[in-house]
Amino acid sequence: MTTGAVVIGIGQTDYTRRSGRSEAHLAFEAILAAARDADIAVEDLDGIISHPFSISPEEIVSGLGLPGLRFSCTVHMGGAGAVASLQHAVNAVESGVASNVLIVRARNGASGGRINQRPSQQPAQHFRDQLERPYGWNTPAQRYSMICRRYQHEFGLTREQLGAVAVSASRHAQLNPGAQTYGRPVTMETYLSGRTIADPYTRFDCCLETDGACAIVVTRDDRPSPRRVDARIVAVGEGRPPSPDDLTNRPDLLRIGLEPAAELAWERAGVGPDDMDAVMVYDCFTFEVIHQLEAAGFVAPGDGGRFCASGGIDLGGRLPVNTHGGLLADGHLSGLSHVIEAVRQLRGEGGARQVPGARLVGVTGWGDLGDGALAVLDAMDRVA
Amino acid sequence: MSRPLPDVDDPEFAPFWSGTSAGELRLVFCARCDEVRWPPRPVCPRCRSFELEWRAVDPRGHLHTWTVVEHQTTADMPPPYVVGLVQIADHPTVRLIGQIDAGAASLVIDLPLTTRFDQVDERVTLVNWVPSEVRS
């Protein structure tokens, strides 16, 4: 079973720590690049799915001179929104409500102020203000490190297992000239020497902060394409953990929205985790790769650390993860860059980091207090 | 810029903060089915009643998990400090975030803790924790 929608265009800017441009400028660069890649006129973009607290459809309409916007929405699931947005794009094009749906992410995440300075996007801000911020607990690293420690307590986890995730991402980024850390590899020695941010998370457990933008265009699979193989959206699932507005009172801190999301996606797709040739995992922190590989059924509970440390997630391994370097080493574009990498792999545009014969690729999303999403994409051969 | 403080006049939380000012840990209970709930919400998730009451509970708990903050992210709060997630002993479905006054090396999962009410100003008393051994 598959949807009838493909990712027809992808585009991105460079990923740096100081773009020197506004978020709108970055967004427009990525959008124009995606339209060129799709071989469509910019004017033909008629649907926009925006990120909350970022550039709005109105600004894109005005800024690019789009005459015919007919569909728009926002998905409020933090970093899971990019993957969850794919379902809305599918719905729009399959129903005929729109023909060319744009999904965009743009942020000066490095130069525009560090994470604790940005307004928080999480749900239930009053709980954060009343019960959390007064105690100096106010960043993702501080929150999620507590989940990591519970996992450590229940299953065991070593520094080297976490480090293996960071090193794998870095190794992949060295094959990706567009990656923010291209040319600056992180070895296990580097990883182990990183200073503590919020124990157990150290510097190289944490994802990058990035200035940059990326964009994709989704259309129906029976529309003209400039290429012989396109990445098709097979299925999408979204989900929330118990107590999704409050991590602290969740009965089991290890339960995440990716579990129900993955169940839905696998069921809709008619394939399972073992069928994937690669997976792009929302790697906000090293441990979250281990956590999500288990939650989505790629490895058994408790086996994630060993799997990562054994080389299973490396190019050439059983299940290459984040062949672009991910949030840890490529750039933080809120998970949309992970969709783009999946598309590149399926098109055969992976260059030095191509997974040979990639026909099925998964993409996870993680956001806010554990919301999740999973998309399955496949390679669709165009009839000449 | 000074450290963030809760708005103690927020109607959903005001009884909690008048409790801490009086040296009491109060939680929300459903007046119809008795189920405790935290954080405070308008409706009982079990029986969906809007009737609630605040009750004082035994201010002891166990350390469910923690982080040691070493990179500063809050004004007026230089690291290192320990933020813990404390499970309330008599109501184990309830957990509170608070600072733990103990060396990082002494922390273990399920460490017994007792509340320490820390007055910040005439309106705000925060709920932090010390190892129960220290108190007895």
Coordinates of C-alpha atoms in Angstrom, one line a residue:
Chain A
M1 CA 0.0 0.0 0.0
T2 CA 1.3 3.4 -0.8
T3 CA 0.0 7.0 -1.2
G4 CA -0.1 8.6 -4.6
A5 CA 2.3 11.4 -3.6
V6 CA 5.9 12.0 -4.4
V7 CA 8.5 14.5 -3.1
I8 CA 9.1 16.1 -6.5
G9 CA 11.6 18.8 -5.4
I10 CA 14.2 19.4 -2.6
G11 CA 16.3 22.4 -1.9
Q12 CA 18.6 23.7 0.8
T13 CA 20.9 26.5 1.7
D14 CA 24.4 26.1 3.2
Y15 CA 24.3 25.2 6.9
T16 CA 26.5 27.4 9.0
R17 CA 26.8 29.1 12.4
R18 CA 26.4 32.6 10.9
S19 CA 24.3 32.9 7.8
G20 CA 24.5 36.6 7.5
R21 CA 21.0 36.6 6.1
S22 CA 17.5 36.8 7.6
E23 CA 15.4 33.7 8.1
A24 CA 13.1 34.9 5.3
H25 CA 16.1 35.2 2.9
L26 CA 17.2 31.7 3.8
A27 CA 13.7 30.3 3.3
F28 CA 13.3 31.9 -0.1
E29 CA 16.7 30.5 -1.2
A30 CA 15.6 27.0 -0.2
I31 CA 12.1 27.3 -1.7
L32 CA 13.4 28.6 -5.1
A33 CA 15.9 25.7 -5.1
A34 CA 13.2 23.2 -4.4
A35 CA 11.0 24.6 -7.2
R36 CA 14.0 24.4 -9.6
D37 CA 14.7 20.8 -8.5
A38 CA 11.0 20.0 -9.1
D39 CA 11.1 21.7 -12.5
I40 CA 8.0 23.7 -11.7
A41 CA 7.4 27.4 -11.8
V42 CA 7.5 29.0 -8.3
E43 CA 4.0 30.5 -9.1
D44 CA 2.7 26.9 -9.2
L45 CA 3.3 26.4 -5.5
D46 CA -0.3 26.4 -4.2
G47 CA 0.0 24.8 -0.8
I48 CA 2.3 25.6 2.1
I49 CA 2.8 23.8 5.4
S50 CA 4.7 26.0 7.7
H51 CA 6.5 25.5 11.0
P52 CA 5.0 27.3 14.0
F53 CA 7.0 30.3 15.2
S54 CA 8.8 30.5 11.8
I55 CA 8.1 32.1 8.5
S56 CA 4.4 32.1 7.7
P57 CA 2.6 31.3 4.5
E58 CA 1.6 35.0 4.3
E59 CA 5.3 36.0 4.3
I60 CA 6.1 33.4 1.6
V61 CA 3.1 34.6 -0.6
S62 CA 4.2 38.2 -0.3
G63 CA 7.9 37.5 -0.5
L64 CA 7.9 35.3 -3.5
G65 CA 4.8 36.6 -5.3
L66 CA 2.7 33.5 -5.2
P67 CA -0.6 34.2 -6.8
G68 CA -2.6 31.1 -6.0
L69 CA -2.2 29.8 -2.5
R70 CA -5.1 27.4 -1.9
F71 CA -4.0 25.3 1.1
S72 CA -2.0 25.9 4.2
C73 CA -1.6 24.4 7.6
T74 CA 0.9 24.2 10.5
V75 CA 1.8 21.1 12.5
H76 CA 2.5 21.8 16.1
M77 CA 4.6 18.8 17.1
G78 CA 8.0 20.3 17.5
G79 CA 10.7 18.4 15.6
A80 CA 8.1 15.7 14.7
G81 CA 6.3 18.2 12.6
A82 CA 8.3 17.9 9.4
V83 CA 7.5 14.2 9.1
A84 CA 4.0 14.5 10.3
S85 CA 3.5 17.3 7.7
L86 CA 4.0 14.8 4.9
Q87 CA 0.6 13.3 5.7
H88 CA -1.0 16.7 5.3
A89 CA 0.8 17.2 2.0
V90 CA -0.4 13.8 0.8
N91 CA -4.0 14.6 1.8
A92 CA -3.9 17.9 0.0
V93 CA -2.6 16.6 -3.3
E94 CA -4.5 13.3 -3.3
S95 CA -7.8 15.2 -2.7
G96 CA -7.0 17.7 -5.4
V97 CA -7.1 20.6 -2.9
A98 CA -3.6 21.6 -4.0
S99 CA -1.2 20.5 -6.7
N100 CA 2.3 21.5 -5.4
V101 CA 2.6 21.6 -1.6
L102 CA 5.7 23.2 -0.1
I103 CA 7.1 22.3 3.3
V104 CA 9.9 24.6 4.5
R105 CA 12.1 25.0 7.5
A106 CA 14.3 28.1 8.0
R107 CA 16.0 29.3 11.1
N108 CA 19.1 31.2 12.3
G109 CA 19.3 28.7 15.1
A110 CA 23.0 29.4 15.8
S111 CA 23.4 33.2 15.3
G112 CA 19.8 34.0 16.3
G113 CA 20.1 33.2 20.0
R114 CA 20.8 30.0 21.8
I115 CA 18.1 27.5 22.7
N116 CA 17.4 28.8 26.2
Q117 CA 16.8 32.3 24.8
R118 CA 14.2 31.3 22.2
P119 CA 10.6 31.3 23.2
S120 CA 9.6 27.8 24.0
Q121 CA 7.4 26.0 21.6
Q122 CA 6.4 23.2 23.9
P123 CA 2.8 22.7 24.9
A124 CA 1.5 23.7 28.3
Q125 CA 3.8 26.6 29.0
H126 CA 2.1 27.3 32.3
F127 CA 3.4 24.0 33.7
R128 CA 6.9 24.9 32.6
D129 CA 6.6 28.4 34.2
Q130 CA 5.1 27.1 37.5
L131 CA 6.9 23.9 38.1
E132 CA 10.1 23.7 36.0
R133 CA 11.8 27.0 35.2
P134 CA 12.0 28.2 38.8
Y135 CA 14.3 25.2 39.4
G136 CA 16.6 26.0 36.5
W137 CA 15.2 23.2 34.2
N138 CA 14.5 24.8 30.9
T139 CA 16.3 23.2 27.9
P140 CA 16.0 20.0 25.9
A141 CA 19.4 18.8 27.1
Q142 CA 18.3 19.1 30.7
R143 CA 14.9 17.5 30.1
Y144 CA 15.9 14.6 27.8
S145 CA 19.1 13.7 29.8
M146 CA 16.7 12.5 32.5
I147 CA 15.1 10.1 30.1
C148 CA 18.6 8.8 29.1
R149 CA 19.4 8.2 32.8
R150 CA 16.2 6.1 33.2
Y151 CA 17.2 4.0 30.2
Q152 CA 20.7 3.6 31.6
H153 CA 19.1 2.4 34.9
E154 CA 16.8 -0.1 33.2
F155 CA 19.0 -1.4 30.4
G156 CA 22.5 -0.3 30.9
L157 CA 24.2 2.2 28.6
T158 CA 27.9 3.1 28.2
R159 CA 29.6 6.3 27.2
E160 CA 31.1 4.4 24.3
Q161 CA 27.7 3.4 23.0
L162 CA 26.5 7.0 23.0
G163 CA 29.8 8.0 21.5
A164 CA 29.3 5.5 18.7
V165 CA 26.3 7.4 17.6
A166 CA 28.1 10.7 17.6
V167 CA 31.1 9.2 15.7
S168 CA 28.9 7.5 13.1
A169 CA 27.1 10.8 12.4
S170 CA 30.4 12.6 12.1
R171 CA 31.8 10.0 9.8
H172 CA 28.8 10.3 7.5
A173 CA 29.0 14.1 7.5
Q174 CA 32.6 13.9 6.3
L175 CA 31.1 12.4 3.1
N176 CA 28.6 15.3 2.8
P177 CA 30.2 18.6 1.6
G178 CA 27.0 20.4 2.7
A179 CA 27.3 19.4 6.3
Q180 CA 28.0 22.0 8.9
T181 CA 30.8 19.8 10.4
Y182 CA 32.3 18.8 7.0
G183 CA 36.0 18.8 7.5
R184 CA 35.8 18.7 11.3
P185 CA 35.4 15.1 12.3
V186 CA 34.5 14.0 15.8
T187 CA 36.4 10.9 16.9
M188 CA 35.6 8.7 20.0
E189 CA 38.5 10.6 21.7
T190 CA 36.9 13.9 20.9
Y191 CA 33.5 12.7 22.0
L192 CA 34.9 11.4 25.4
S193 CA 36.6 14.7 26.1
G194 CA 33.5 16.8 25.6
R195 CA 32.4 19.0 28.5
T196 CA 29.2 18.1 30.4
I197 CA 26.2 20.1 29.4
A198 CA 23.5 18.4 31.6
D199 CA 24.8 15.1 32.8
P200 CA 24.7 12.5 31.3
Y201 CA 24.7 14.7 28.2
T202 CA 28.0 16.1 27.1
R203 CA 28.8 18.5 24.3
F204 CA 28.9 15.8 21.5
D205 CA 25.7 14.1 22.7
C206 CA 23.9 17.3 21.7
C207 CA 22.8 18.3 18.2
L208 CA 24.0 21.3 16.3
E209 CA 22.4 24.7 16.2
T210 CA 22.3 25.8 12.6
D211 CA 21.6 28.8 10.4
G212 CA 20.0 27.5 7.3
A213 CA 16.9 26.5 5.5
C214 CA 15.6 23.6 3.5
A215 CA 12.4 22.9 1.6
I216 CA 10.5 20.2 -0.3
V217 CA 7.7 20.1 -2.7
V218 CA 5.1 17.3 -2.7
T219 CA 2.9 16.5 -5.7
R220 CA 0.8 13.7 -7.1
D221 CA 2.8 10.8 -8.5
D222 CA 1.0 11.1 -11.9
R223 CA 2.4 14.6 -12.6
P224 CA 5.4 15.1 -14.8
S225 CA 8.8 14.6 -13.3
P226 CA 12.3 15.7 -14.4
R227 CA 13.9 12.4 -13.4
R228 CA 13.7 8.7 -13.8
V229 CA 13.3 7.8 -10.1
D230 CA 11.4 9.8 -7.5
A231 CA 10.9 9.3 -3.8
R232 CA 7.3 8.4 -3.1
I233 CA 5.6 8.7 0.2
V234 CA 4.4 5.2 1.1
A235 CA 2.9 5.9 4.5
V236 CA 3.1 8.3 7.5
G237 CA 2.1 7.9 11.1
E238 CA 2.1 10.3 14.0
G239 CA 1.7 9.7 17.7
R240 CA 2.0 11.0 21.2
P241 CA 3.2 9.4 24.4
P242 CA 1.1 9.2 27.5
S243 CA 0.9 12.6 29.2
P244 CA 2.1 14.4 26.1
D245 CA 2.0 17.8 27.7
D246 CA 4.1 16.9 30.7
L247 CA 7.2 14.7 30.7
T248 CA 7.6 14.7 34.5
N249 CA 4.4 12.9 35.3
R250 CA 4.6 10.4 32.5
P251 CA 4.3 6.9 34.1
D252 CA 7.2 5.5 32.0
L253 CA 9.6 8.1 30.8
L254 CA 10.8 5.8 28.1
R255 CA 7.5 5.7 26.2
I256 CA 7.5 8.0 23.2
G257 CA 5.0 9.0 20.5
L258 CA 7.2 7.2 17.9
E259 CA 5.8 3.9 19.2
P260 CA 2.2 4.4 18.1
A261 CA 3.3 6.5 15.1
A262 CA 5.5 3.6 13.9
E263 CA 2.7 1.0 14.4
L264 CA 0.4 3.1 12.2
A265 CA 3.1 3.7 9.6
W266 CA 4.1 0.1 9.3
E267 CA 0.5 -1.0 9.1
R268 CA -0.4 1.5 6.4
A269 CA 2.8 0.8 4.5
G270 CA 2.5 -3.0 4.5
V271 CA 6.3 -3.2 5.2
G272 CA 8.2 -3.3 8.4
P273 CA 11.5 -2.0 9.9
D274 CA 13.5 -5.0 8.6
D275 CA 12.6 -4.0 5.1
M276 CA 14.3 -0.6 5.3
D277 CA 17.5 0.0 3.5
A278 CA 18.3 3.0 5.7
V279 CA 16.6 5.2 8.2
M280 CA 16.9 8.9 9.1
V281 CA 16.4 9.2 12.8
Y282 CA 15.6 12.5 14.5
D283 CA 18.9 12.7 16.4
C284 CA 18.4 15.7 18.8
F285 CA 20.7 13.7 21.1
T286 CA 22.9 10.6 20.7
F287 CA 20.7 8.6 23.1
E288 CA 17.6 9.4 21.1
V289 CA 18.9 7.4 18.1
I290 CA 19.2 4.4 20.4
H291 CA 15.8 5.1 21.9
Q292 CA 14.0 5.6 18.6
L293 CA 15.6 2.6 16.9
E294 CA 14.0 0.5 19.6
A295 CA 10.7 2.4 19.7
A296 CA 10.1 2.0 16.0
G297 CA 11.0 -1.7 16.1
F298 CA 14.4 -1.6 14.3
V299 CA 16.1 -3.3 17.3
A300 CA 14.8 -5.1 20.4
P301 CA 14.4 -3.1 23.6
G302 CA 17.7 -2.8 25.4
D303 CA 19.7 -3.7 22.3
G304 CA 20.1 -0.3 20.8
G305 CA 23.4 0.6 22.4
R306 CA 25.1 -2.6 21.4
F307 CA 23.7 -2.2 17.9
C308 CA 25.1 1.3 17.5
A309 CA 28.5 0.4 19.0
S310 CA 28.8 -2.6 16.7
G311 CA 28.7 -0.5 13.5
G312 CA 25.2 -1.5 12.6
I313 CA 24.2 2.2 11.9
D314 CA 27.2 3.0 9.8
L315 CA 27.3 3.1 6.0
G316 CA 28.0 -0.4 5.0
G317 CA 26.3 -1.7 8.2
R318 CA 23.0 -3.5 8.6
L319 CA 21.0 -0.3 8.9
P320 CA 22.7 2.9 7.9
V321 CA 21.4 5.8 10.0
N322 CA 21.5 9.5 9.0
T323 CA 23.8 9.1 6.0
H324 CA 24.0 13.0 5.9
G325 CA 25.2 13.3 9.4
G326 CA 21.8 14.2 11.0
L327 CA 21.1 16.9 13.5
L328 CA 24.4 15.9 15.2
A329 CA 26.7 16.5 12.3
D330 CA 24.9 17.9 9.2
G331 CA 22.6 20.6 10.7
H332 CA 19.5 21.2 12.7
L333 CA 16.7 21.9 10.3
S334 CA 14.0 20.4 12.5
G335 CA 14.0 17.1 10.8
L336 CA 13.1 18.3 7.3
S337 CA 16.7 17.7 6.2
H338 CA 16.2 14.1 7.2
V339 CA 13.3 13.8 4.7
I340 CA 15.6 15.4 2.1
E341 CA 18.3 12.9 2.7
A342 CA 15.9 10.0 2.4
V343 CA 14.8 11.5 -0.9
R344 CA 18.4 11.8 -2.1
Q345 CA 19.1 8.1 -1.2
L346 CA 16.0 6.9 -3.0
R347 CA 16.9 8.9 -6.1
G348 CA 20.4 7.6 -6.1
E349 CA 21.8 11.1 -5.5
G350 CA 23.8 10.1 -2.4
G351 CA 27.2 10.4 -4.0
A352 CA 29.9 9.2 -1.7
R353 CA 27.4 8.4 0.9
Q354 CA 24.9 6.5 -1.3
V355 CA 23.4 3.3 0.2
P356 CA 23.7 0.9 -2.7
G357 CA 20.3 -0.1 -4.1
A358 CA 18.3 1.9 -1.5
R359 CA 14.6 1.4 -2.4
L360 CA 12.9 1.8 1.0
V361 CA 13.9 4.4 3.6
G362 CA 12.3 5.4 6.9
V363 CA 12.4 8.8 8.5
T364 CA 11.5 9.5 12.2
G365 CA 10.4 12.6 13.9
W366 CA 10.7 13.6 17.5
G367 CA 9.3 16.8 19.1
D368 CA 8.4 18.7 22.1
L369 CA 7.9 16.3 25.1
G370 CA 8.1 13.1 23.0
D371 CA 5.6 13.5 20.2
G372 CA 6.7 11.3 17.3
A373 CA 6.2 10.5 13.6
L374 CA 7.4 8.0 11.1
A375 CA 7.4 8.1 7.3
V376 CA 8.2 5.3 4.9
L377 CA 9.4 6.4 1.5
D378 CA 10.2 4.3 -1.5
A379 CA 11.9 4.6 -4.9
M380 CA 9.3 5.0 -7.6
D381 CA 10.6 4.3 -11.1
R382 CA 9.1 6.6 -13.8
V383 CA 8.0 5.0 -17.0
A384 CA 9.9 6.7 -19.8
Chain B
M1 CA 17.9 39.6 34.6
S2 CA 16.9 37.5 37.6
R3 CA 15.8 33.9 38.0
P4 CA 12.3 33.0 36.8
L5 CA 9.6 32.8 39.5
P6 CA 6.2 31.2 39.3
D7 CA 3.1 33.4 39.1
V8 CA 1.6 32.5 42.5
D9 CA -1.7 34.3 41.7
D10 CA -2.5 31.8 38.9
P11 CA -5.8 30.4 40.1
E12 CA -4.9 26.9 39.0
F13 CA -1.7 27.0 41.2
A14 CA -2.4 29.5 43.9
P15 CA -3.3 26.9 46.6
F16 CA -0.1 25.1 45.9
W17 CA 2.0 28.2 46.5
S18 CA 0.0 29.2 49.6
G19 CA 0.7 25.7 50.8
T20 CA 4.5 25.9 50.3
S21 CA 4.5 29.3 52.1
A22 CA 2.9 27.4 55.0
G23 CA 5.4 24.6 54.8
E24 CA 3.0 22.1 53.2
L25 CA 3.1 20.1 50.1
R26 CA -0.4 20.1 48.6
L27 CA -1.7 18.2 45.6
V28 CA -4.9 18.2 43.6
F29 CA -7.5 15.4 44.3
C30 CA -10.7 14.7 42.5
A31 CA -13.5 15.5 44.9
R32 CA -15.7 12.8 43.3
C33 CA -13.4 9.8 42.8
D34 CA -10.5 10.7 45.0
E35 CA -7.9 10.2 42.3
V36 CA -4.8 12.4 42.7
R37 CA -3.7 14.3 39.7
W38 CA -0.6 16.4 38.9
P39 CA 0.1 18.9 37.6
P40 CA -3.2 20.6 38.4
R41 CA -5.7 20.4 35.6
P42 CA -9.3 21.5 35.6
V43 CA -10.9 18.1 35.0
C44 CA -10.3 14.6 36.5
P45 CA -8.8 12.5 33.7
R46 CA -10.4 9.4 35.3
C47 CA -14.1 10.5 36.0
R48 CA -14.1 13.8 34.2
S49 CA -15.5 15.7 37.2
F50 CA -14.7 19.4 37.6
E51 CA -14.9 19.2 41.4
L52 CA -11.5 19.2 43.0
E53 CA -9.8 19.8 46.3
W54 CA -6.3 20.4 47.5
R55 CA -4.9 18.2 50.2
A56 CA -1.6 18.2 52.0
V57 CA 0.5 15.1 51.5
D58 CA 3.5 13.6 53.3
P59 CA 6.4 15.6 51.9
R60 CA 8.7 12.7 51.1
G61 CA 9.7 11.0 47.9
H62 CA 12.2 9.0 45.9
L63 CA 14.6 10.2 43.3
H64 CA 13.2 8.9 40.0
T65 CA 15.9 10.4 37.8
W66 CA 18.0 13.6 37.6
T67 CA 20.4 15.7 35.6
V68 CA 23.5 17.6 36.8
V69 CA 23.4 21.0 35.0
E70 CA 26.9 22.2 34.2
H71 CA 26.2 24.6 31.4
Q72 CA 24.3 27.7 32.6
T73 CA 21.0 28.3 31.0
T74 CA 19.1 30.3 33.7
A75 CA 19.9 33.7 34.9
D76 CA 21.1 33.9 38.5
M77 CA 21.6 30.1 38.6
P78 CA 25.3 29.3 38.0
P79 CA 26.0 25.6 37.7
P80 CA 26.7 23.1 38.8
Y81 CA 23.4 22.2 40.4
V82 CA 21.3 19.0 40.4
V83 CA 17.7 19.0 39.1
G84 CA 15.8 15.9 40.2
L85 CA 12.5 14.3 39.3
V86 CA 11.0 13.2 42.6
Q87 CA 8.3 10.6 42.9
I88 CA 6.0 11.3 45.9
A89 CA 6.2 8.4 48.3
D90 CA 2.5 8.2 49.2
H91 CA 1.3 9.1 45.7
P92 CA 3.7 7.4 43.3
T93 CA 1.9 8.5 40.2
V94 CA 2.9 12.1 41.1
R95 CA 6.3 13.5 40.5
L96 CA 7.8 16.9 41.0
I97 CA 10.8 18.7 39.6
G98 CA 13.1 20.3 42.2
Q99 CA 16.7 20.9 43.1
I100 CA 18.4 18.2 45.0
D101 CA 20.8 19.3 47.7
A102 CA 23.3 16.5 47.5
G103 CA 26.6 15.8 45.9
A104 CA 26.3 14.3 42.4
A105 CA 28.4 11.3 43.5
S106 CA 25.8 10.4 46.2
L107 CA 22.8 10.2 43.9
V108 CA 21.2 6.9 43.1
I109 CA 17.9 6.0 41.6
D110 CA 15.2 5.7 44.3
L111 CA 17.2 7.7 46.9
P112 CA 14.8 8.7 49.7
L113 CA 14.3 12.4 49.8
T114 CA 12.5 14.9 52.0
T115 CA 11.1 18.2 51.0
R116 CA 12.9 21.4 52.0
F117 CA 10.8 24.5 51.6
D118 CA 13.0 27.3 50.4
Q119 CA 11.5 30.8 50.7
V120 CA 12.6 33.0 47.9
D121 CA 10.6 36.1 48.8
E122 CA 7.5 37.0 50.8
R123 CA 5.2 35.4 48.1
V124 CA 7.2 32.5 46.7
T125 CA 8.5 29.4 48.6
L126 CA 10.0 26.8 46.3
V127 CA 10.0 23.0 46.9
N128 CA 13.5 21.5 46.9
W129 CA 14.7 18.2 48.3
V130 CA 17.4 16.8 50.6
P131 CA 18.3 13.2 51.2
S132 CA 16.0 11.9 54.0
E133 CA 19.0 10.5 55.9
V134 CA 20.2 14.0 56.4
R135 CA 16.9 15.2 58.0
S136 CA 16.4 12.3 60.5

